[in-house]
Every structure is written in C-alpha cells, then in structure tokens.
Amino acid sequence: MDLCKAAKDGEELGKRRDLRDEIIFTIDPKTARLDDALSVVPCDDVNGVDCLAGRFFPDIYESMELARYCTGSVKSQTYHHFALNVPFYTQFTSPIRLYPDRIVHRSLDAALGYCEPSERSVEDQKIAEHCNDKKLIAKKVSEFSAELFFGVLIHRVGPTEAKGVVVNVLDAAFDVLLFKYGVIGVRYNTVL
C-alpha cells in the first residue's frame, strides 16, 4: 500500500490558476522546492514571512490533495509524492502502529519470498479506502477541535488585537489569517 500526495485535478486547480498568474512565476507541482520559489516574491510588509505565509501558502497547499493510502489498483501517474519529489513512495513504520502498514509489511514479505502474495487486491483496496476515510475524519475532527479551543480561549481572555492578512473574500464576509494564533478566522461584513 502506498502513501500518495499530489495536486488535485480539475476544478480545484482551475480555481488556483489566477494565483499562479498573480505571483508572476511558475509553481511546478512536481518539485519540492516551493519555499525557494516563494522566496523570490517581493513583499512590502515589514514581516515578509508572515506576508508570504498569509497570502500564498494557504492557496497553494489547499490545492493539493491529502496524502492517501492506495494499492496497485491506482494508476501509477497519481503516485507522485509532492513534498519528497519522488515518483513512488511507500510508508514503512512498525506494523503495530497503523493498520495500513500491516498490508505494506505483508506485501513486502511476499516480495521477499517469505510468504505467498495476497490474492485479496479488491479487499486490500477497500481497506485502503476505509483508512483514507478515517484519516480524513480524524483530520477534520482535529481542525474543529482547534477552532473550538481557539473560540474558548478568546471567550475567556476577551477581545484581542492581532495582525492578519485577508486570504479570501466572500459575498458577505472575508477570511483573515491571524499570524499570532496561526488560525484563519471569518469576519462578517455585517459586524463591521
């Protein structure tokens, strides 16, 4: 079972094309040198790192697909791992740590001749999809928990000021990345 991370297809990438044109240089999704590319972008803000993080990183990383487990039933063109810039990537950890790793270790045992290859490819793919679903749910729960904790913190300490950058404009609101807290908050226009 492989762990893949690649750019999303279709509509999501279409939404990000304007970003590429705006920042004047090309971002190659097959390279792990994104930090070098962004370092050439000028910024008038006193704190350039915050400016870049606030303006470009959320847009770029949101356009990437989350890492996912997959089996041999996935096309090899989708295996490319963005962060490591390698065409194939397999995660190996202790087989008692993650259930998908047990499948990886079983496959490795078969490849090395320690046991017969599994005839359960359809079942293995269903297990991989189930693990992906559970991993996504866990990620969302973690994000919601962080948002809830931040809300409780602000409720306890009261109003506070923080430097931020607008990262998204909606019809009746806008999203602001608050550097001090590392969160994106929504500000509704009716509150202004």
Coordinates of N, CA and C in Angstrom, one line a residue:
M1 N 0.9 -1.2 0.0 CA 0.0 0.0 0.0 C 0.9 1.2 0.0
D2 N 0.6 2.2 -0.8 CA 1.4 3.4 -1.0 C 0.7 4.6 -0.3
L3 N 1.5 5.5 0.0 CA 1.0 6.8 0.5 C 1.3 7.8 -0.6
C4 N 0.3 8.4 -1.2 CA 0.5 9.3 -2.3 C 0.0 10.7 -1.9
K5 N 0.7 11.7 -2.5 CA 0.3 13.1 -2.3 C 0.5 13.8 -3.6
A6 N -0.5 14.4 -4.2 CA -0.4 15.0 -5.5 C -1.4 16.2 -5.6
A7 N -1.2 17.0 -6.6 CA -2.1 18.1 -6.8 C -3.5 17.6 -7.2
K8 N -4.6 18.3 -6.8 CA -5.9 17.9 -7.2 C -6.1 18.1 -8.7
D9 N -7.0 17.4 -9.2 CA -7.3 17.6 -10.7 C -8.5 18.6 -10.8
G10 N -8.7 19.1 -12.0 CA -9.9 19.7 -12.5 C -10.2 21.0 -11.8
E11 N -11.4 21.1 -11.2 CA -12.0 22.3 -10.7 C -11.1 23.0 -9.7
E12 N -10.5 22.3 -8.8 CA -9.7 22.9 -7.7 C -8.5 23.6 -8.3
L13 N -7.8 22.9 -9.3 CA -6.6 23.6 -9.9 C -7.1 24.8 -10.7
G14 N -8.2 24.7 -11.4 CA -8.7 25.8 -12.1 C -8.9 27.1 -11.3
K15 N -9.4 26.9 -10.0 CA -9.5 28.0 -9.1 C -8.2 28.6 -8.7
R16 N -7.1 27.9 -8.8 CA -5.8 28.4 -8.4 C -5.0 28.9 -9.6
R17 N -5.5 28.8 -10.8 CA -4.7 29.4 -11.9 C -4.4 30.9 -11.8
D18 N -5.5 31.6 -11.3 CA -5.3 33.0 -11.2 C -4.2 33.4 -10.2
L19 N -4.0 32.5 -9.2 CA -2.9 32.7 -8.2 C -1.6 32.6 -8.9
R20 N -1.4 31.6 -9.7 CA -0.1 31.4 -10.5 C 0.2 32.7 -11.3
D21 N -0.8 33.2 -12.0 CA -0.6 34.4 -12.8 C -0.3 35.6 -11.9
E22 N -0.9 35.7 -10.8 CA -0.7 36.8 -9.9 C 0.7 36.9 -9.3
I23 N 1.3 35.7 -9.0 CA 2.6 35.7 -8.4 C 3.7 35.7 -9.4
I24 N 3.5 35.7 -10.6 CA 4.4 36.0 -11.7 C 5.4 34.9 -12.0
F25 N 5.4 33.8 -11.3 CA 6.3 32.8 -11.6 C 5.6 31.4 -11.6
T26 N 6.2 30.4 -12.1 CA 5.5 29.1 -12.3 C 5.8 28.3 -11.0
I27 N 4.8 27.6 -10.5 CA 5.0 26.7 -9.4 C 4.9 25.3 -10.1
D28 N 6.0 24.5 -10.0 CA 6.0 23.2 -10.6 C 5.5 22.2 -9.5
P29 N 4.3 21.6 -9.7 CA 3.8 20.7 -8.7 C 4.7 19.4 -8.5
K30 N 5.7 19.2 -9.4 CA 6.5 18.0 -9.3 C 7.8 18.3 -8.6
T31 N 7.9 19.5 -8.0 CA 9.2 19.8 -7.2 C 8.8 20.1 -5.8
A32 N 9.8 19.8 -4.9 CA 9.6 20.0 -3.5 C 10.2 21.4 -3.1
R33 N 10.6 22.2 -4.1 CA 11.3 23.4 -3.8 C 10.4 24.6 -3.8
L34 N 9.2 24.5 -3.2 CA 8.2 25.5 -3.2 C 8.7 26.7 -2.4
D35 N 9.5 26.4 -1.3 CA 10.0 27.5 -0.5 C 10.9 28.4 -1.3
D36 N 11.8 27.8 -2.1 CA 12.7 28.6 -3.0 C 11.9 29.5 -3.9
A37 N 10.8 29.0 -4.5 CA 10.0 29.7 -5.5 C 9.4 30.9 -4.8
L38 N 8.8 30.7 -3.6 CA 8.1 31.8 -2.9 C 9.1 32.8 -2.4
S39 N 10.4 32.5 -2.1 CA 11.3 33.5 -1.6 C 11.6 34.6 -2.6
V40 N 11.3 34.4 -3.9 CA 11.6 35.5 -4.8 C 10.4 36.5 -4.9
V41 N 9.3 36.2 -4.2 CA 8.2 37.1 -4.3 C 8.4 38.3 -3.4
P42 N 8.4 39.5 -4.0 CA 8.6 40.7 -3.1 C 7.3 40.9 -2.2
C43 N 7.6 41.5 -1.1 CA 6.5 41.8 -0.1 C 6.8 43.2 0.5
D44 N 5.8 44.0 0.6 CA 6.0 45.3 1.2 C 5.8 45.3 2.7
D45 N 5.3 44.2 3.2 CA 5.0 44.1 4.7 C 6.4 44.1 5.4
V46 N 6.3 44.6 6.7 CA 7.5 44.6 7.5 C 8.0 43.1 7.8
N47 N 7.0 42.2 8.0 CA 7.3 40.8 8.2 C 7.0 40.0 7.0
G48 N 8.0 39.9 6.1 CA 7.8 39.2 4.8 C 7.4 37.8 4.9
V49 N 7.9 37.1 5.9 CA 7.5 35.7 6.1 C 6.0 35.6 6.4
D50 N 5.5 36.4 7.2 CA 4.0 36.4 7.5 C 3.2 36.8 6.3
C51 N 3.7 37.7 5.5 CA 3.1 38.1 4.3 C 2.9 37.0 3.3
L52 N 4.1 36.3 3.1 CA 4.0 35.2 2.2 C 3.2 34.0 2.7
A53 N 3.3 33.7 4.0 CA 2.5 32.6 4.6 C 1.1 33.0 4.5
G54 N 0.7 34.2 4.7 CA -0.7 34.6 4.7 C -1.3 34.7 3.3
R55 N -0.5 35.0 2.4 CA -1.0 35.2 1.0 C -1.0 34.0 0.1
F56 N 0.2 33.3 0.2 CA 0.4 32.3 -0.8 C 0.2 30.8 -0.3
F57 N 0.7 30.5 0.9 CA 0.7 29.2 1.4 C -0.7 28.5 1.5
P58 N -1.7 29.2 2.1 CA -3.0 28.6 2.1 C -3.6 28.2 0.8
D59 N -3.4 29.1 -0.2 CA -3.9 28.9 -1.6 C -3.2 27.7 -2.2
I60 N -1.9 27.6 -2.1 CA -1.1 26.6 -2.7 C -1.4 25.2 -2.1
Y61 N -1.3 25.2 -0.8 CA -1.5 23.9 -0.1 C -2.9 23.4 -0.1
E62 N -3.9 24.3 -0.2 CA -5.3 23.9 -0.3 C -5.5 23.2 -1.6
S63 N -4.8 23.6 -2.6 CA -5.0 23.0 -3.9 C -4.4 21.6 -4.1
M64 N -3.6 21.2 -3.0 CA -3.0 19.8 -3.1 C -4.0 18.8 -2.4
E65 N -3.9 17.6 -2.9 CA -4.7 16.5 -2.3 C -4.0 16.0 -1.1
L66 N -4.8 15.6 -0.1 CA -4.2 15.0 1.1 C -3.5 13.7 0.7
A67 N -2.5 13.3 1.5 CA -1.9 12.0 1.4 C -3.0 10.9 1.6
R68 N -2.8 9.9 0.8 CA -3.8 8.8 0.9 C -3.2 7.4 0.7
Y69 N -3.8 6.4 1.3 CA -3.3 5.1 1.1 C -3.9 4.6 -0.2
C70 N -3.2 3.8 -0.9 CA -3.7 3.2 -2.2 C -3.0 1.9 -2.4
T71 N -3.6 1.1 -3.3 CA -3.0 -0.2 -3.6 C -2.6 -0.2 -5.1
G72 N -2.3 -1.3 -5.7 CA -1.9 -1.4 -7.1 C -3.0 -1.1 -8.0
S73 N -4.2 -0.9 -7.5 CA -5.4 -0.6 -8.4 C -5.4 0.9 -8.8
V74 N -4.5 1.7 -8.4 CA -4.4 3.1 -8.7 C -3.4 3.3 -9.8
K75 N -3.7 4.2 -10.8 CA -2.8 4.5 -11.9 C -1.5 5.0 -11.4
S76 N -0.4 4.6 -12.0 CA 0.9 5.0 -11.5 C 1.2 6.4 -11.7
Q77 N 0.5 7.1 -12.6 CA 0.7 8.6 -12.8 C 0.3 9.4 -11.5
T78 N -0.5 8.8 -10.7 CA -1.0 9.5 -9.5 C -0.2 9.2 -8.3
Y79 N 0.9 8.5 -8.4 CA 1.7 8.1 -7.2 C 2.7 9.2 -6.8
H80 N 3.0 10.2 -7.6 CA 4.0 11.2 -7.3 C 3.8 11.8 -5.9
H81 N 4.8 11.9 -5.1 CA 4.8 12.5 -3.8 C 5.4 13.9 -3.9
F82 N 4.5 14.9 -3.7 CA 4.9 16.3 -3.9 C 6.1 16.7 -3.0
A83 N 5.9 16.5 -1.7 CA 6.9 17.0 -0.7 C 8.3 16.3 -0.9
L84 N 8.3 15.1 -1.2 CA 9.6 14.4 -1.3 C 10.1 14.4 -2.8
N85 N 9.2 14.8 -3.7 CA 9.6 14.9 -5.1 C 10.1 13.5 -5.6
V86 N 9.3 12.5 -5.4 CA 9.7 11.1 -5.8 C 8.5 10.5 -6.5
P87 N 8.7 9.7 -7.6 CA 7.6 9.2 -8.3 C 6.8 8.1 -7.6
F88 N 7.4 7.4 -6.7 CA 6.7 6.4 -5.9 C 7.1 6.6 -4.4
Y89 N 6.2 6.3 -3.5 CA 6.5 6.4 -2.1 C 5.7 5.4 -1.3
T90 N 6.4 4.7 -0.5 CA 5.7 3.7 0.4 C 6.1 4.1 1.8
Q91 N 5.1 4.1 2.7 CA 5.4 4.4 4.1 C 5.7 3.1 4.9
F92 N 6.8 3.1 5.5 CA 7.1 1.9 6.4 C 7.3 2.3 7.8
T93 N 6.4 1.8 8.6 CA 6.6 2.0 10.1 C 6.4 0.7 10.7
S94 N 6.3 0.7 12.0 CA 6.0 -0.5 12.7 C 4.7 -1.1 12.3
P95 N 4.5 -2.4 12.1 CA 3.2 -2.9 11.6 C 2.2 -2.9 12.8
I96 N 2.6 -2.6 14.0 CA 1.6 -2.5 15.0 C 1.1 -1.0 15.2
R97 N 1.7 -0.1 14.5 CA 1.3 1.3 14.6 C 0.1 1.7 13.8
L98 N 0.1 1.4 12.5 CA -1.1 1.7 11.7 C -1.5 0.4 10.9
Y99 N -2.9 0.3 10.8 CA -3.4 -0.9 10.1 C -2.9 -1.0 8.7
P100 N -2.9 0.1 7.9 CA -2.4 0.0 6.5 C -0.9 -0.5 6.4
D101 N -0.1 -0.2 7.5 CA 1.2 -0.7 7.4 C 1.3 -2.2 7.5
R102 N 0.3 -2.8 8.1 CA 0.3 -4.3 8.1 C 0.2 -4.8 6.7
I103 N -0.6 -4.2 5.9 CA -0.7 -4.6 4.5 C 0.6 -4.4 3.8
V104 N 1.3 -3.2 4.0 CA 2.6 -3.0 3.4 C 3.6 -4.0 3.8
H105 N 3.6 -4.4 5.1 CA 4.6 -5.4 5.5 C 4.2 -6.8 4.9
R106 N 3.0 -7.1 4.8 CA 2.6 -8.4 4.2 C 3.0 -8.4 2.7
S107 N 2.9 -7.3 2.0 CA 3.3 -7.2 0.6 C 4.8 -7.3 0.5
L108 N 5.5 -6.7 1.4 CA 7.0 -6.8 1.4 C 7.4 -8.2 1.7
D109 N 6.8 -8.9 2.7 CA 7.1 -10.3 2.9 C 6.9 -11.1 1.7
A110 N 5.8 -10.9 0.9 CA 5.6 -11.6 -0.3 C 6.6 -11.3 -1.3
A111 N 7.0 -10.0 -1.5 CA 8.0 -9.6 -2.5 C 9.4 -10.3 -2.2
L112 N 9.7 -10.4 -0.9 CA 11.0 -11.0 -0.5 C 10.9 -12.6 -0.4
G113 N 9.8 -13.1 -0.7 CA 9.6 -14.6 -0.8 C 9.4 -15.3 0.6
Y114 N 9.0 -14.5 1.6 CA 8.8 -15.1 2.9 C 7.4 -15.7 3.0
C115 N 6.5 -15.3 2.1 CA 5.1 -15.9 2.1 C 4.6 -15.7 0.7
E116 N 3.4 -16.3 0.5 CA 2.7 -16.2 -0.8 C 2.1 -14.8 -1.0
P117 N 2.1 -14.3 -2.2 CA 1.4 -13.0 -2.5 C -0.1 -13.1 -2.1
S118 N -0.6 -12.0 -1.7 CA -2.1 -11.9 -1.3 C -2.9 -11.9 -2.6
E119 N -4.0 -12.6 -2.6 CA -5.0 -12.7 -3.7 C -6.1 -11.7 -3.3
R120 N -5.9 -10.8 -2.4 CA -7.1 -10.0 -1.9 C -6.9 -8.6 -2.4
S121 N -6.6 -8.3 -3.6 CA -6.4 -6.9 -4.0 C -7.6 -6.0 -3.9
V122 N -8.8 -6.6 -4.2 CA -10.0 -5.8 -4.1 C -10.3 -5.5 -2.6
E123 N -10.1 -6.5 -1.8 CA -10.3 -6.3 -0.4 C -9.3 -5.3 0.2
D124 N -8.0 -5.4 -0.2 CA -7.0 -4.5 0.2 C -7.3 -3.1 -0.2
Q125 N -7.8 -2.9 -1.4 CA -8.2 -1.5 -1.8 C -9.4 -1.0 -1.0
K126 N -10.3 -1.8 -0.6 CA -11.4 -1.4 0.2 C -10.9 -1.0 1.6
I127 N -9.9 -1.7 2.1 CA -9.3 -1.4 3.4 C -8.6 0.0 3.3
A128 N -7.8 0.2 2.2 CA -7.1 1.4 2.0 C -8.1 2.6 1.9
E129 N -9.2 2.4 1.2 CA -10.2 3.5 1.1 C -10.9 3.8 2.5
H130 N -11.1 2.7 3.3 CA -11.6 2.9 4.6 C -10.7 3.6 5.5
C131 N -9.4 3.3 5.4 CA -8.3 4.0 6.2 C -8.3 5.5 5.8
N132 N -8.4 5.8 4.5 CA -8.4 7.1 4.0 C -9.6 7.9 4.6
D133 N -10.8 7.3 4.6 CA -12.0 7.9 5.1 C -11.7 8.3 6.6
K134 N -11.2 7.3 7.4 CA -11.0 7.5 8.8 C -9.9 8.6 9.0
K135 N -8.9 8.6 8.2 CA -7.8 9.6 8.4 C -8.4 11.0 8.1
L136 N -9.2 11.1 7.1 CA -9.8 12.4 6.8 C -10.8 12.9 7.9
I137 N -11.5 12.0 8.4 CA -12.4 12.3 9.5 C -11.6 12.8 10.7
A138 N -10.5 12.0 11.0 CA -9.6 12.4 12.2 C -9.0 13.8 11.9
K139 N -8.6 14.1 10.7 CA -8.1 15.4 10.4 C -9.1 16.5 10.6
K140 N -10.3 16.3 10.1 CA -11.4 17.3 10.3 C -11.7 17.5 11.8
V141 N -11.8 16.4 12.5 CA -12.1 16.5 14.0 C -11.0 17.3 14.7
S142 N -9.7 17.1 14.3 CA -8.6 17.8 14.9 C -8.7 19.3 14.5
E143 N -9.1 19.6 13.3 CA -9.2 21.0 12.9 C -10.4 21.7 13.7
F144 N -11.5 21.0 13.8 CA -12.7 21.5 14.5 C -12.3 21.7 16.0
S145 N -11.6 20.8 16.5 CA -11.2 20.9 17.9 C -10.3 22.1 18.2
A146 N -9.4 22.3 17.2 CA -8.5 23.5 17.4 C -9.3 24.8 17.3
E147 N -10.3 24.8 16.4 CA -11.2 26.0 16.2 C -12.0 26.2 17.5
L148 N -12.5 25.1 18.0 CA -13.3 25.2 19.3 C -12.4 25.7 20.4
F149 N -11.2 25.2 20.6 CA -10.3 25.6 21.6 C -10.0 27.1 21.5
F150 N -9.7 27.5 20.2 CA -9.4 29.0 20.0 C -10.6 29.8 20.4
G151 N -11.8 29.4 20.1 CA -13.0 30.1 20.5 C -13.2 30.2 22.0
V152 N -12.9 29.1 22.7 CA -12.9 29.1 24.1 C -11.9 30.1 24.7
L153 N -10.7 30.0 24.1 CA -9.6 30.9 24.6 C -10.0 32.4 24.4
I154 N -10.5 32.8 23.3 CA -10.9 34.2 23.0 C -12.1 34.5 24.0
H155 N -13.0 33.6 24.2 CA -14.1 33.9 25.1 C -13.6 34.2 26.5
R156 N -12.6 33.4 26.9 CA -12.0 33.6 28.3 C -11.2 34.8 28.4
V157 N -10.3 35.1 27.5 CA -9.4 36.3 27.6 C -10.1 37.6 27.1
G158 N -11.1 37.5 26.4 CA -11.8 38.7 25.9 C -11.3 39.2 24.6
P159 N -11.7 40.3 24.1 CA -11.3 40.8 22.8 C -9.8 41.0 22.8
T160 N -9.2 40.8 21.6 CA -7.8 40.9 21.5 C -7.5 41.5 20.1
E161 N -6.3 42.1 19.9 CA -5.9 42.5 18.6 C -4.8 41.6 18.1
A162 N -4.8 41.4 16.8 CA -3.8 40.5 16.2 C -3.6 41.0 14.7
K163 N -2.4 40.9 14.3 CA -2.1 41.3 12.9 C -2.5 40.1 12.0
G164 N -3.1 40.5 10.8 CA -3.5 39.4 9.9 C -3.5 39.8 8.5
V165 N -3.8 38.9 7.6 CA -3.9 39.1 6.2 C -5.2 38.5 5.7
V166 N -5.9 39.2 4.8 CA -7.1 38.7 4.2 C -6.7 37.7 3.2
V167 N -7.2 36.4 3.3 CA -6.8 35.4 2.4 C -8.0 34.9 1.5
N168 N -9.2 35.4 1.8 CA -10.3 35.0 0.9 C -11.4 36.0 1.1
V169 N -12.0 36.5 0.0 CA -13.1 37.5 0.1 C -14.4 36.8 -0.4
L170 N -15.5 36.8 0.4 CA -16.7 36.2 0.1 C -17.8 37.3 -0.1
D171 N -19.0 37.0 -0.4 CA -20.1 38.0 -0.7 C -20.3 38.8 0.6
A172 N -20.5 38.2 1.7 CA -20.8 38.9 3.0 C -19.8 38.7 4.1
A173 N -18.6 38.2 3.7 CA -17.6 38.0 4.7 C -16.2 37.9 4.1
F174 N -15.2 37.9 4.9 CA -13.9 37.6 4.4 C -13.1 36.8 5.4
D175 N -12.2 36.0 5.0 CA -11.3 35.1 5.8 C -10.0 35.9 6.1
V176 N -9.6 35.8 7.4 CA -8.4 36.5 7.8 C -7.4 35.5 8.5
L177 N -6.2 35.4 8.0 CA -5.2 34.6 8.7 C -4.6 35.4 9.8
L178 N -4.7 35.0 11.0 CA -4.1 35.7 12.2 C -2.8 35.1 12.5
F179 N -1.7 35.9 12.3 CA -0.4 35.3 12.4 C -0.1 34.8 13.8
K180 N -0.4 35.7 14.8 CA -0.1 35.4 16.2 C -0.7 34.0 16.6
Y181 N -1.9 33.7 16.1 CA -2.5 32.4 16.5 C -2.5 31.3 15.5
G182 N -2.1 31.6 14.3 CA -2.0 30.6 13.3 C -3.3 30.0 12.8
V183 N -4.3 30.9 12.9 CA -5.7 30.4 12.5 C -6.3 31.3 11.5
I184 N -7.2 30.8 10.7 CA -8.0 31.6 9.8 C -9.3 31.8 10.4
G185 N -9.7 33.1 10.6 CA -11.0 33.4 11.1 C -11.9 34.1 10.1
V186 N -13.2 34.0 10.3 CA -14.1 34.6 9.3 C -14.6 35.9 10.0
R187 N -14.6 36.9 9.2 CA -15.1 38.2 9.6 C -16.3 38.6 8.7
Y188 N -17.5 38.7 9.3 CA -18.7 39.0 8.6 C -18.8 40.5 8.4
N189 N -19.2 40.9 7.2 CA -19.3 42.3 6.8 C -20.4 43.0 7.7
T190 N -21.4 42.3 8.1 CA -22.5 42.9 8.9 C -21.9 43.4 10.3
V191 N -20.8 42.8 10.7 CA -20.2 43.1 12.0 C -19.4 44.4 12.0
L192 N -19.0 44.8 10.8 CA -18.1 46.0 10.6 C -18.7 47.3 11.1

